[in-house]
Amino acid sequence: MMNIRVGHGYDVHRWGAENKPLMLGGVEVPHDDGLLAHSDGDVVLHAISDAVLGALGLGDIGRHFPDTDAQFAGADSAGLLSHIMQLASERTFSVGNIDVTIVAQQPKMAPHIEAMRQRIASLLSVTDDAVNVKATTTEKLGFVGRNEGIACHAVVLMVASS
């Protein structure tokens, strides 16, 4: 019998970091504004990190990289995810597949989805067909619709090696 686990991650960041690049899925997306966060604010990689940690029963990203710790100020979320994947490897788990939904009124995500898929696949050590990234708006409803921020959901299937 195969040992599999499912994890869900969710993250939100507010707009308002002028002169800070917008990082989504490990890719810099051209935009006039960045997301406010203790780290680089990559909501996609944060949601993925929480999904992996959840599948492993290891809490959340804030437990491992608290925003009260100065060493994580401006941290590269790809580096944080790499550390989390090391924790997974130590427990003999790897990613089976991952599905990500970015919830943003702007900017348009379609031109950047493929680059995000490839970057995420690289960070998770899987083929890019094991990574799905999609985006939706909220039809101008709620905080996303009012352009107050971006949210992201991620669901991951983790598989233990025998």
GROMACS .gro file of N, CA and C in nm, residues 6-96:
model
  273
    6VAL      N    1  -0.194   1.438   0.169
    6VAL     CA    2  -0.241   1.557   0.098
    6VAL      C    3  -0.227   1.677   0.190
    7GLY      N    4  -0.182   1.788   0.136
    7GLY     CA    5  -0.174   1.912   0.213
    7GLY      C    6  -0.234   2.027   0.136
    8HIS      N    7  -0.291   2.122   0.208
    8HIS     CA    8  -0.347   2.243   0.148
    8HIS      C    9  -0.276   2.363   0.207
    9GLY      N   10  -0.243   2.459   0.122
    9GLY     CA   11  -0.181   2.583   0.168
    9GLY      C   12  -0.257   2.702   0.116
   10TYR      N   13  -0.256   2.809   0.193
   10TYR     CA   14  -0.323   2.933   0.154
   10TYR      C   15  -0.239   3.048   0.205
   11ASP      N   16  -0.222   3.151   0.122
   11ASP     CA   17  -0.148   3.268   0.165
   11ASP      C   18  -0.207   3.392   0.101
   12VAL      N   19  -0.190   3.504   0.168
   12VAL     CA   20  -0.239   3.634   0.123
   12VAL      C   21  -0.133   3.739   0.156
   13HIS      N   22  -0.112   3.832   0.064
   13HIS     CA   23  -0.031   3.950   0.094
   13HIS      C   24  -0.096   4.072   0.033
   14ARG      N   25  -0.077   4.182   0.101
   14ARG     CA   26  -0.134   4.311   0.062
   14ARG      C   27  -0.039   4.384  -0.034
   15TRP      N   28  -0.098   4.456  -0.129
   15TRP     CA   29  -0.020   4.545  -0.215
   15TRP      C   30   0.037   4.659  -0.130
   16GLY      N   31   0.141   4.723  -0.179
   16GLY     CA   32   0.189   4.844  -0.114
   16GLY      C   33   0.339   4.851  -0.094
   17ALA      N   34   0.414   4.758  -0.150
   17ALA     CA   35   0.559   4.761  -0.135
   17ALA      C   36   0.620   4.823  -0.261
   18GLU      N   37   0.621   4.956  -0.263
   18GLU     CA   38   0.678   5.025  -0.380
   18GLU      C   39   0.826   4.991  -0.392
   19ASN      N   40   0.875   4.989  -0.514
   19ASN     CA   41   1.015   4.959  -0.545
   19ASN      C   42   1.058   4.820  -0.500
   20LYS      N   43   0.961   4.731  -0.486
   20LYS     CA   44   0.991   4.591  -0.452
   20LYS      C   45   0.936   4.506  -0.565
   21PRO      N   46   1.016   4.413  -0.617
   21PRO     CA   47   0.966   4.330  -0.727
   21PRO      C   48   0.848   4.243  -0.683
   22LEU      N   49   0.759   4.217  -0.776
   22LEU     CA   50   0.647   4.126  -0.753
   22LEU      C   51   0.694   3.986  -0.788
   23MET      N   52   0.709   3.902  -0.687
   23MET     CA   53   0.753   3.764  -0.707
   23MET      C   54   0.632   3.672  -0.692
   24LEU      N   55   0.609   3.589  -0.793
   24LEU     CA   56   0.499   3.493  -0.790
   24LEU      C   57   0.548   3.361  -0.849
   25GLY      N   58   0.543   3.256  -0.773
   25GLY     CA   59   0.588   3.126  -0.821
   25GLY      C   60   0.736   3.123  -0.852
   26GLY      N   61   0.813   3.205  -0.782
   26GLY     CA   62   0.957   3.210  -0.805
   26GLY      C   63   0.997   3.289  -0.927
   27VAL      N   64   0.902   3.361  -0.986
   27VAL     CA   65   0.925   3.438  -1.109
   27VAL      C   66   0.895   3.584  -1.081
   28GLU      N   67   0.979   3.674  -1.128
   28GLU     CA   68   0.950   3.816  -1.116
   28GLU      C   69   0.848   3.854  -1.223
   29VAL      N   70   0.734   3.905  -1.179
   29VAL     CA   71   0.626   3.945  -1.269
   29VAL      C   72   0.626   4.097  -1.277
   30PRO      N   73   0.639   4.153  -1.397
   30PRO     CA   74   0.642   4.299  -1.408
   30PRO      C   75   0.514   4.364  -1.354
   31HIS      N   76   0.532   4.459  -1.264
   31HIS     CA   77   0.419   4.531  -1.204
   31HIS      C   78   0.474   4.655  -1.135
   32ASP      N   79   0.389   4.754  -1.118
   32ASP     CA   80   0.432   4.880  -1.055
   32ASP      C   81   0.449   4.868  -0.905
   33ASP      N   82   0.394   4.766  -0.844
   33ASP     CA   83   0.391   4.753  -0.699
   33ASP      C   84   0.428   4.611  -0.660
   34GLY      N   85   0.485   4.598  -0.541
   34GLY     CA   86   0.513   4.466  -0.486
   34GLY      C   87   0.418   4.437  -0.371
   35LEU      N   88   0.435   4.321  -0.311
   35LEU     CA   89   0.349   4.279  -0.200
   35LEU      C   90   0.421   4.299  -0.067
   36LEU      N   91   0.347   4.352   0.031
   36LEU     CA   92   0.404   4.374   0.163
   36LEU      C   93   0.422   4.240   0.234
   37ALA      N   94   0.541   4.216   0.284
   37ALA     CA   95   0.569   4.091   0.355
   37ALA      C   96   0.704   4.104   0.423
   38HIS      N   97   0.727   4.020   0.522
   38HIS     CA   98   0.856   4.015   0.589
   38HIS      C   99   0.962   3.959   0.494
   39SER      N  100   0.920   3.863   0.410
   39SER     CA  101   1.009   3.802   0.310
   39SER      C  102   0.988   3.873   0.177
   40ASP      N  103   1.014   3.803   0.067
   40ASP     CA  104   0.991   3.862  -0.065
   40ASP      C  105   0.843   3.866  -0.102
   41GLY      N  106   0.756   3.804  -0.020
   41GLY     CA  107   0.612   3.813  -0.039
   41GLY      C  108   0.554   3.725  -0.148
   42ASP      N  109   0.625   3.619  -0.187
   42ASP     CA  110   0.577   3.532  -0.294
   42ASP      C  111   0.463   3.444  -0.243
   43VAL      N  112   0.339   3.490  -0.263
   43VAL     CA  113   0.222   3.417  -0.210
   43VAL      C  114   0.212   3.276  -0.267
   44VAL      N  115   0.260   3.256  -0.388
   44VAL     CA  116   0.251   3.123  -0.450
   44VAL      C  117   0.344   3.026  -0.378
   45LEU      N  118   0.470   3.064  -0.362
   45LEU     CA  119   0.563   2.974  -0.294
   45LEU      C  120   0.528   2.958  -0.146
   46HIS      N  121   0.468   3.061  -0.086
   46HIS     CA  122   0.425   3.048   0.054
   46HIS      C  123   0.311   2.948   0.066
   47ALA      N  124   0.214   2.954  -0.025
   47ALA     CA  125   0.103   2.858  -0.022
   47ALA      C  126   0.154   2.716  -0.047
   48ILE      N  127   0.247   2.701  -0.140
   48ILE     CA  128   0.306   2.569  -0.166
   48ILE      C  129   0.380   2.520  -0.041
   49SER      N  130   0.456   2.608   0.021
   49SER     CA  131   0.529   2.570   0.143
   49SER      C  132   0.434   2.522   0.251
   50ASP      N  133   0.324   2.595   0.272
   50ASP     CA  134   0.226   2.553   0.371
   50ASP      C  135   0.159   2.421   0.334
   51ALA      N  136   0.136   2.398   0.207
   51ALA     CA  137   0.076   2.272   0.163
   51ALA      C  138   0.169   2.155   0.194
   52VAL      N  139   0.296   2.169   0.163
   52VAL     CA  140   0.393   2.062   0.190
   52VAL      C  141   0.405   2.039   0.340
   53LEU      N  142   0.420   2.148   0.415
   53LEU     CA  143   0.431   2.134   0.561
   53LEU      C  144   0.306   2.069   0.619
   54GLY      N  145   0.189   2.105   0.568
   54GLY     CA  146   0.064   2.046   0.615
   54GLY      C  147   0.058   1.897   0.588
   55ALA      N  148   0.099   1.856   0.468
   55ALA     CA  149   0.099   1.713   0.435
   55ALA      C  150   0.191   1.634   0.527
   56LEU      N  151   0.299   1.697   0.569
   56LEU     CA  152   0.396   1.630   0.655
   56LEU      C  153   0.362   1.642   0.804
   57GLY      N  154   0.257   1.720   0.836
   57GLY     CA  155   0.220   1.740   0.976
   57GLY      C  156   0.319   1.827   1.051
   58LEU      N  157   0.380   1.922   0.980
   58LEU     CA  158   0.486   2.005   1.039
   58LEU      C  159   0.446   2.152   1.058
   59GLY      N  160   0.317   2.178   1.074
   59GLY     CA  161   0.276   2.315   1.100
   59GLY      C  162   0.267   2.399   0.975
   60ASP      N  163   0.314   2.523   0.987
   60ASP     CA  164   0.306   2.616   0.874
   60ASP      C  165   0.435   2.694   0.859
   61ILE      N  166   0.439   2.775   0.754
   61ILE     CA  167   0.559   2.849   0.721
   61ILE      C  168   0.599   2.946   0.833
   62GLY      N  169   0.499   3.004   0.902
   62GLY     CA  170   0.529   3.097   1.011
   62GLY      C  171   0.597   3.030   1.130
   63ARG      N  172   0.570   2.904   1.148
   63ARG     CA  173   0.635   2.829   1.257
   63ARG      C  174   0.783   2.807   1.227
   64HIS      N  175   0.814   2.784   1.100
   64HIS     CA  176   0.952   2.755   1.061
   64HIS      C  177   1.034   2.880   1.032
   65PHE      N  178   0.967   2.984   0.983
   65PHE     CA  179   1.034   3.110   0.945
   65PHE      C  180   0.954   3.228   0.999
   66PRO      N  181   0.954   3.251   1.129
   66PRO     CA  182   0.869   3.353   1.189
   66PRO      C  183   0.904   3.495   1.142
   67ASP      N  184   0.799   3.576   1.123
   67ASP     CA  185   0.823   3.713   1.078
   67ASP      C  186   0.878   3.801   1.189
   68THR      N  187   0.891   3.745   1.308
   68THR     CA  188   0.953   3.816   1.420
   68THR      C  189   1.105   3.794   1.423
   69ASP      N  190   1.155   3.711   1.334
   69ASP     CA  191   1.297   3.678   1.330
   69ASP      C  192   1.364   3.758   1.218
   70ALA      N  193   1.454   3.847   1.253
   70ALA     CA  194   1.520   3.936   1.156
   70ALA      C  195   1.597   3.859   1.049
   71GLN      N  196   1.640   3.737   1.076
   71GLN     CA  197   1.717   3.664   0.976
   71GLN      C  198   1.635   3.631   0.851
   72PHE      N  199   1.502   3.638   0.863
   72PHE     CA  200   1.417   3.608   0.748
   72PHE      C  201   1.364   3.733   0.678
   73ALA      N  202   1.408   3.849   0.723
   73ALA     CA  203   1.366   3.975   0.659
   73ALA      C  204   1.414   3.976   0.514
   74GLY      N  205   1.320   3.993   0.421
   74GLY     CA  206   1.354   3.997   0.278
   74GLY      C  207   1.392   3.861   0.221
   75ALA      N  208   1.366   3.755   0.295
   75ALA     CA  209   1.408   3.620   0.253
   75ALA      C  210   1.351   3.582   0.117
   76ASP      N  211   1.432   3.510   0.041
   76ASP     CA  212   1.392   3.454  -0.088
   76ASP      C  213   1.304   3.332  -0.059
   77SER      N  214   1.178   3.338  -0.101
   77SER     CA  215   1.084   3.229  -0.073
   77SER      C  216   1.128   3.098  -0.138
   78ALA      N  217   1.202   3.105  -0.247
   78ALA     CA  218   1.254   2.983  -0.309
   78ALA      C  219   1.351   2.912  -0.214
   79GLY      N  220   1.430   2.988  -0.144
   79GLY     CA  221   1.521   2.930  -0.045
   79GLY      C  222   1.446   2.867   0.071
   80LEU      N  223   1.338   2.932   0.114
   80LEU     CA  224   1.257   2.877   0.223
   80LEU      C  225   1.193   2.745   0.178
   81LEU      N  226   1.140   2.743   0.056
   81LEU     CA  227   1.079   2.620   0.003
   81LEU      C  228   1.183   2.510  -0.011
   82SER      N  229   1.303   2.544  -0.052
   82SER     CA  230   1.409   2.443  -0.062
   82SER      C  231   1.437   2.379   0.074
   83HIS      N  232   1.437   2.459   0.179
   83HIS     CA  233   1.456   2.405   0.314
   83HIS      C  234   1.341   2.310   0.350
   84ILE      N  235   1.220   2.348   0.317
   84ILE     CA  236   1.103   2.264   0.345
   84ILE      C  237   1.111   2.133   0.268
   85MET      N  238   1.158   2.139   0.143
   85MET     CA  239   1.172   2.016   0.064
   85MET      C  240   1.280   1.926   0.123
   86GLN      N  241   1.379   1.985   0.187
   86GLN     CA  242   1.480   1.904   0.257
   86GLN      C  243   1.416   1.830   0.374
   87LEU      N  244   1.327   1.899   0.446
   87LEU     CA  245   1.254   1.833   0.555
   87LEU      C  246   1.172   1.716   0.502
   88ALA      N  247   1.108   1.736   0.386
   88ALA     CA  248   1.030   1.628   0.324
   88ALA      C  249   1.120   1.511   0.288
   89SER      N  250   1.233   1.540   0.228
   89SER     CA  251   1.327   1.435   0.187
   89SER      C  252   1.377   1.356   0.308
   90GLU      N  253   1.404   1.424   0.418
   90GLU     CA  254   1.449   1.357   0.541
   90GLU      C  255   1.344   1.259   0.592
   91ARG      N  256   1.218   1.285   0.558
   91ARG     CA  257   1.107   1.198   0.599
   91ARG      C  258   1.067   1.102   0.488
   92THR      N  259   1.149   1.094   0.385
   92THR     CA  260   1.133   1.009   0.266
   92THR      C  261   1.010   1.043   0.183
   93PHE      N  262   0.964   1.167   0.188
   93PHE     CA  263   0.851   1.210   0.107
   93PHE      C  264   0.897   1.299  -0.008
   94SER      N  265   0.828   1.285  -0.119
   94SER     CA  266   0.851   1.374  -0.234
   94SER      C  267   0.714   1.413  -0.290
   95VAL      N  268   0.714   1.512  -0.376
   95VAL     CA  269   0.589   1.561  -0.434
   95VAL      C  270   0.544   1.467  -0.545
   96GLY      N  271   0.417   1.427  -0.539
   96GLY     CA  272   0.355   1.352  -0.648
   96GLY      C  273   0.305   1.449  -0.753
   0.00000   0.00000   0.00000
